[in-house]
Amino acid sequence: KWKRFLAWCKSRQIDPCNPTVPQLGDFFNHLFEVENFSPVTRKCYRATLSQVLLQYGIDISFNRDLKALFQSFDIERPRSVKTMPLWDLSLVLDYLNKAPFEPLGKATFQNLTLKTAFLITLATAGRVSEVHALTDIFSHTDGWSSVHLSYDPLFLAKTVKAGIPSTYYGPVEVKALSILFPPEEREDIAQCPVRALGRYLKAAKPLRGNNHRLFLSTVPPHLPVSVTTVARWIKGVISAAYKYATEKDLALNQVKAHEVRAIATSLAFSVTQSLDSVKSAAKWRSERTFHRHYLRDITH
């Protein structure tokens, strides 16, 4: 972002270390009119320039003119709000209920990993970075009715604020479907995240050595995976579910692993009608985050 600003300044013979507010306004307007960047990208540019210019004694953080300019951007081109899920959750779960994922005891380590990663992401409504930071250090109740998973102590979540203990992450609880539904309604037990997790922990134990991250590579030497790998697993499951779907009219327009978080929290809200519980589960500081970015129409 700073390099783009440097190039823009050079083309106009502007000192990038001492720009005026009108010159900065011209740059942001260039991002809006010419580059057609999204609101989030434009605000990232503003934050980056604010940090860099502060080192040269220029503070634009609270400049009223720039604030008014960005407000005009939002009015002229408001942020689009997604209301429908990008893909069908029931279709994906149905795919995971069949071979090669079931019977779970006969699934390969790769398929067991994919199913467990997807179900844990759905059950926790976690960001991919949070799922990636889970460890194999856990506790469970008698009969495995629920499991508490711990995060890597070095993990710094997006919403964690240094020196504010209330923002720190504690263990996350995952409940088994067996305690959420009566016996006559347990036909979807193959979708239980605790069942998949128990199988995965058992299969991964002889492979992990001294590695304590929960999810390991599906190929030798089975090292801890990256955040992008976890995201690729989830997107791969969704894409494969649509690939093997029998309905000819199914269309998959966009696959994002982060959409699992939106669908999970929207489903939870539809059942509980409690913004506080959804906000707490997703670890958001404000209800506006859910309203503006994650709430989906799942009435269908």
mmCIF file of C-alpha atoms in Angstrom, residues 3-203:
data_model
loop_
_atom_site.group_PDB
_atom_site.id
_atom_site.type_symbol
_atom_site.label_atom_id
_atom_site.label_comp_id
_atom_site.label_asym_id
_atom_site.label_seq_id
_atom_site.Cartn_x
_atom_site.Cartn_y
_atom_site.Cartn_z
ATOM 1 C CA LYS A 3 4.540 1.493 -2.483
ATOM 2 C CA ARG A 4 1.380 2.368 -4.415
ATOM 3 C CA PHE A 5 1.228 5.703 -2.628
ATOM 4 C CA LEU A 6 4.910 6.334 -3.424
ATOM 5 C CA ALA A 7 4.303 5.628 -7.113
ATOM 6 C CA TRP A 8 1.264 7.916 -7.151
ATOM 7 C CA CYS A 9 3.239 10.733 -5.496
ATOM 8 C CA LYS A 10 6.174 10.277 -7.875
ATOM 9 C CA SER A 11 3.908 10.623 -10.915
ATOM 10 C CA ARG A 12 2.666 13.948 -9.536
ATOM 11 C CA GLN A 13 5.965 15.186 -8.063
ATOM 12 C CA ILE A 14 4.600 15.152 -4.516
ATOM 13 C CA ASP A 15 6.748 14.600 -1.440
ATOM 14 C CA PRO A 16 5.297 11.354 0.004
ATOM 15 C CA CYS A 17 6.719 12.133 3.440
ATOM 16 C CA ASN A 18 5.075 15.548 3.658
ATOM 17 C CA PRO A 19 1.777 15.484 1.735
ATOM 18 C CA THR A 20 -0.956 18.016 2.338
ATOM 19 C CA VAL A 21 -4.493 16.998 3.291
ATOM 20 C CA PRO A 22 -5.827 17.965 -0.177
ATOM 21 C CA GLN A 23 -3.138 15.799 -1.783
ATOM 22 C CA LEU A 24 -4.091 12.860 0.422
ATOM 23 C CA GLY A 25 -7.707 13.497 -0.501
ATOM 24 C CA ASP A 26 -6.778 13.306 -4.188
ATOM 25 C CA PHE A 27 -5.051 9.978 -3.581
ATOM 26 C CA PHE A 28 -8.029 8.470 -1.751
ATOM 27 C CA ASN A 29 -10.335 9.793 -4.454
ATOM 28 C CA HIS A 30 -8.073 8.085 -7.009
ATOM 29 C CA LEU A 31 -8.567 4.809 -5.150
ATOM 30 C CA PHE A 32 -12.316 5.390 -5.219
ATOM 31 C CA GLU A 33 -12.836 6.672 -8.759
ATOM 32 C CA VAL A 34 -10.032 5.093 -10.790
ATOM 33 C CA GLU A 35 -9.003 1.943 -8.915
ATOM 34 C CA ASN A 36 -12.585 1.235 -7.785
ATOM 35 C CA PHE A 37 -11.339 -0.323 -4.566
ATOM 36 C CA SER A 38 -13.789 -1.663 -2.000
ATOM 37 C CA PRO A 39 -14.563 0.285 1.196
ATOM 38 C CA VAL A 40 -12.466 -2.130 3.267
ATOM 39 C CA THR A 41 -9.451 -1.767 0.965
ATOM 40 C CA ARG A 42 -9.675 2.021 0.995
ATOM 41 C CA LYS A 43 -9.806 2.071 4.779
ATOM 42 C CA CYS A 44 -6.783 -0.232 4.907
ATOM 43 C CA TYR A 45 -4.881 2.269 2.768
ATOM 44 C CA ARG A 46 -5.916 5.066 5.097
ATOM 45 C CA ALA A 47 -4.762 3.113 8.162
ATOM 46 C CA THR A 48 -1.425 2.251 6.531
ATOM 47 C CA LEU A 49 -0.702 5.830 5.495
ATOM 48 C CA SER A 50 -1.742 7.047 8.921
ATOM 49 C CA GLN A 51 0.819 4.798 10.610
ATOM 50 C CA VAL A 52 3.640 5.628 8.211
ATOM 51 C CA LEU A 53 3.072 9.398 8.111
ATOM 52 C CA LEU A 54 2.919 9.513 11.902
ATOM 53 C CA GLN A 55 6.621 8.643 11.870
ATOM 54 C CA TYR A 56 7.201 11.888 9.949
ATOM 55 C CA GLY A 57 5.175 13.944 12.418
ATOM 56 C CA ILE A 58 1.965 14.005 10.378
ATOM 57 C CA ASP A 59 -1.158 12.773 12.162
ATOM 58 C CA ILE A 60 -4.186 12.217 9.911
ATOM 59 C CA SER A 61 -6.038 9.867 12.238
ATOM 60 C CA PHE A 62 -8.665 12.402 13.267
ATOM 61 C CA ASN A 63 -8.608 14.771 10.317
ATOM 62 C CA ARG A 64 -12.175 15.999 9.791
ATOM 63 C CA ASP A 65 -11.787 16.636 6.067
ATOM 64 C CA LEU A 66 -10.583 13.100 5.364
ATOM 65 C CA LYS A 67 -13.291 11.666 7.598
ATOM 66 C CA ALA A 68 -15.920 13.595 5.643
ATOM 67 C CA LEU A 69 -14.394 12.379 2.379
ATOM 68 C CA PHE A 70 -14.684 8.738 3.412
ATOM 69 C CA GLN A 71 -18.248 9.300 4.560
ATOM 70 C CA SER A 72 -19.069 10.696 1.128
ATOM 71 C CA PHE A 73 -17.583 7.534 -0.429
ATOM 72 C CA ASP A 74 -19.914 5.390 1.699
ATOM 73 C CA ILE A 75 -22.933 7.466 0.709
ATOM 74 C CA GLU A 76 -22.153 7.512 -3.012
ATOM 75 C CA ARG A 77 -21.260 3.828 -3.184
ATOM 76 C CA PRO A 78 -22.635 2.003 -0.119
ATOM 77 C CA ARG A 79 -21.193 -1.311 0.857
ATOM 78 C CA SER A 80 -23.123 -4.247 -0.559
ATOM 79 C CA VAL A 81 -24.660 -6.526 2.056
ATOM 80 C CA LYS A 82 -24.869 -10.275 1.509
ATOM 81 C CA THR A 83 -28.187 -11.711 2.612
ATOM 82 C CA MET A 84 -28.177 -15.207 1.149
ATOM 83 C CA PRO A 85 -25.601 -17.896 1.977
ATOM 84 C CA LEU A 86 -23.032 -18.447 -0.748
ATOM 85 C CA TRP A 87 -23.640 -22.198 -0.641
ATOM 86 C CA ASP A 88 -26.101 -24.752 0.747
ATOM 87 C CA LEU A 89 -25.038 -26.176 4.124
ATOM 88 C CA SER A 90 -27.441 -29.127 3.941
ATOM 89 C CA LEU A 91 -25.873 -30.182 0.641
ATOM 90 C CA VAL A 92 -22.383 -30.169 2.161
ATOM 91 C CA LEU A 93 -23.460 -32.068 5.280
ATOM 92 C CA ASP A 94 -25.204 -34.668 3.149
ATOM 93 C CA TYR A 95 -21.977 -35.089 1.182
ATOM 94 C CA LEU A 96 -19.999 -35.629 4.415
ATOM 95 C CA ASN A 97 -22.518 -38.257 5.558
ATOM 96 C CA LYS A 98 -21.631 -40.570 2.673
ATOM 97 C CA ALA A 99 -18.593 -42.450 1.401
ATOM 98 C CA PRO A 100 -15.664 -41.818 1.451
ATOM 99 C CA PHE A 101 -16.290 -40.106 4.816
ATOM 100 C CA GLU A 102 -18.622 -42.753 6.226
ATOM 101 C CA PRO A 103 -18.374 -45.213 7.846
ATOM 102 C CA LEU A 104 -16.036 -42.975 9.813
ATOM 103 C CA GLY A 105 -13.999 -45.898 11.106
ATOM 104 C CA LYS A 106 -13.042 -46.851 7.545
ATOM 105 C CA ALA A 107 -12.281 -43.340 6.289
ATOM 106 C CA THR A 108 -8.713 -42.493 5.319
ATOM 107 C CA PHE A 109 -6.775 -40.075 7.511
ATOM 108 C CA GLN A 110 -7.185 -37.424 4.816
ATOM 109 C CA ASN A 111 -10.974 -37.745 4.629
ATOM 110 C CA LEU A 112 -11.220 -37.957 8.422
ATOM 111 C CA THR A 113 -9.213 -34.738 8.655
ATOM 112 C CA LEU A 114 -11.377 -32.915 6.110
ATOM 113 C CA LYS A 115 -14.622 -33.894 7.792
ATOM 114 C CA THR A 116 -13.373 -33.046 11.276
ATOM 115 C CA ALA A 117 -11.999 -29.654 10.204
ATOM 116 C CA PHE A 118 -15.288 -28.679 8.548
ATOM 117 C CA LEU A 119 -17.498 -29.820 11.444
ATOM 118 C CA ILE A 120 -15.314 -28.149 14.074
ATOM 119 C CA THR A 121 -15.327 -24.913 12.089
ATOM 120 C CA LEU A 122 -19.114 -25.092 11.838
ATOM 121 C CA ALA A 123 -19.637 -26.026 15.486
ATOM 122 C CA THR A 124 -17.396 -23.274 16.860
ATOM 123 C CA ALA A 125 -18.303 -20.590 14.280
ATOM 124 C CA GLY A 126 -14.607 -19.798 14.446
ATOM 125 C CA ARG A 127 -12.424 -17.900 12.046
ATOM 126 C CA VAL A 128 -10.073 -20.139 10.067
ATOM 127 C CA SER A 129 -7.190 -18.657 12.051
ATOM 128 C CA GLU A 130 -8.895 -19.745 15.285
ATOM 129 C CA VAL A 131 -9.483 -23.296 14.053
ATOM 130 C CA HIS A 132 -5.840 -23.413 12.943
ATOM 131 C CA ALA A 133 -4.721 -22.345 16.439
ATOM 132 C CA LEU A 134 -6.529 -25.172 18.257
ATOM 133 C CA THR A 135 -4.319 -27.763 19.962
ATOM 134 C CA ASP A 136 -4.661 -31.411 20.919
ATOM 135 C CA ILE A 137 -4.815 -30.357 24.582
ATOM 136 C CA PHE A 138 -8.425 -30.901 25.579
ATOM 137 C CA SER A 139 -10.798 -32.110 28.243
ATOM 138 C CA HIS A 140 -14.085 -33.936 27.881
ATOM 139 C CA THR A 141 -17.059 -34.900 29.989
ATOM 140 C CA ASP A 142 -17.997 -38.460 30.831
ATOM 141 C CA GLY A 143 -19.343 -40.139 27.745
ATOM 142 C CA TRP A 144 -17.887 -37.403 25.538
ATOM 143 C CA SER A 145 -21.070 -35.350 25.668
ATOM 144 C CA SER A 146 -18.903 -32.249 25.199
ATOM 145 C CA VAL A 147 -15.269 -31.356 24.616
ATOM 146 C CA HIS A 148 -13.274 -28.284 25.608
ATOM 147 C CA LEU A 149 -10.510 -27.455 23.128
ATOM 148 C CA SER A 150 -7.592 -25.173 23.984
ATOM 149 C CA TYR A 151 -5.821 -22.620 21.805
ATOM 150 C CA ASP A 152 -2.093 -22.309 21.309
ATOM 151 C CA PRO A 153 -0.919 -19.940 24.101
ATOM 152 C CA LEU A 154 1.028 -17.908 21.526
ATOM 153 C CA PHE A 155 -2.065 -17.369 19.361
ATOM 154 C CA LEU A 156 -3.169 -13.744 19.074
ATOM 155 C CA ALA A 157 -6.733 -13.565 17.829
ATOM 156 C CA LYS A 158 -8.044 -10.697 15.746
ATOM 157 C CA THR A 159 -10.106 -9.283 18.614
ATOM 158 C CA VAL A 160 -7.556 -9.761 21.410
ATOM 159 C CA LYS A 161 -6.338 -6.533 23.004
ATOM 160 C CA ALA A 162 -3.076 -6.558 24.935
ATOM 161 C CA GLY A 163 -3.617 -5.844 28.609
ATOM 162 C CA ILE A 164 -7.370 -6.466 28.454
ATOM 163 C CA PRO A 165 -7.966 -9.969 29.904
ATOM 164 C CA SER A 166 -11.654 -9.939 28.946
ATOM 165 C CA THR A 167 -10.632 -10.212 25.284
ATOM 166 C CA TYR A 168 -8.372 -13.249 25.787
ATOM 167 C CA TYR A 169 -9.518 -16.612 24.479
ATOM 168 C CA GLY A 170 -10.306 -19.405 26.865
ATOM 169 C CA PRO A 171 -11.071 -23.021 25.913
ATOM 170 C CA VAL A 172 -13.895 -23.442 23.406
ATOM 171 C CA GLU A 173 -16.693 -25.931 24.110
ATOM 172 C CA VAL A 174 -18.031 -28.263 21.431
ATOM 173 C CA LYS A 175 -21.152 -30.225 22.318
ATOM 174 C CA ALA A 176 -22.078 -33.642 20.978
ATOM 175 C CA LEU A 177 -25.297 -33.977 19.005
ATOM 176 C CA SER A 178 -26.302 -36.852 21.270
ATOM 177 C CA ILE A 179 -27.118 -34.425 24.107
ATOM 178 C CA LEU A 180 -28.829 -31.862 21.911
ATOM 179 C CA PHE A 181 -31.470 -34.148 20.405
ATOM 180 C CA PRO A 182 -33.674 -36.950 21.768
ATOM 181 C CA PRO A 183 -32.912 -40.501 20.516
ATOM 182 C CA GLU A 184 -35.680 -40.438 17.900
ATOM 183 C CA GLU A 185 -34.119 -37.359 16.284
ATOM 184 C CA ARG A 186 -30.527 -38.559 16.096
ATOM 185 C CA GLU A 187 -30.550 -39.721 12.503
ATOM 186 C CA ASP A 188 -27.927 -37.097 11.700
ATOM 187 C CA ILE A 189 -25.401 -38.389 14.236
ATOM 188 C CA ALA A 190 -22.863 -38.652 11.394
ATOM 189 C CA GLN A 191 -22.758 -34.842 11.496
ATOM 190 C CA CYS A 192 -21.630 -34.805 15.152
ATOM 191 C CA PRO A 193 -18.402 -32.783 15.541
ATOM 192 C CA VAL A 194 -17.441 -34.524 18.802
ATOM 193 C CA ARG A 195 -17.759 -37.954 17.187
ATOM 194 C CA ALA A 196 -15.482 -36.891 14.319
ATOM 195 C CA LEU A 197 -13.054 -35.168 16.692
ATOM 196 C CA GLY A 198 -12.701 -38.256 18.884
ATOM 197 C CA ARG A 199 -11.870 -40.411 15.878
ATOM 198 C CA TYR A 200 -9.435 -37.829 14.548
ATOM 199 C CA LEU A 201 -7.557 -37.426 17.831
ATOM 200 C CA LYS A 202 -7.129 -41.180 18.063
ATOM 201 C CA ALA A 203 -5.888 -41.458 14.467
#
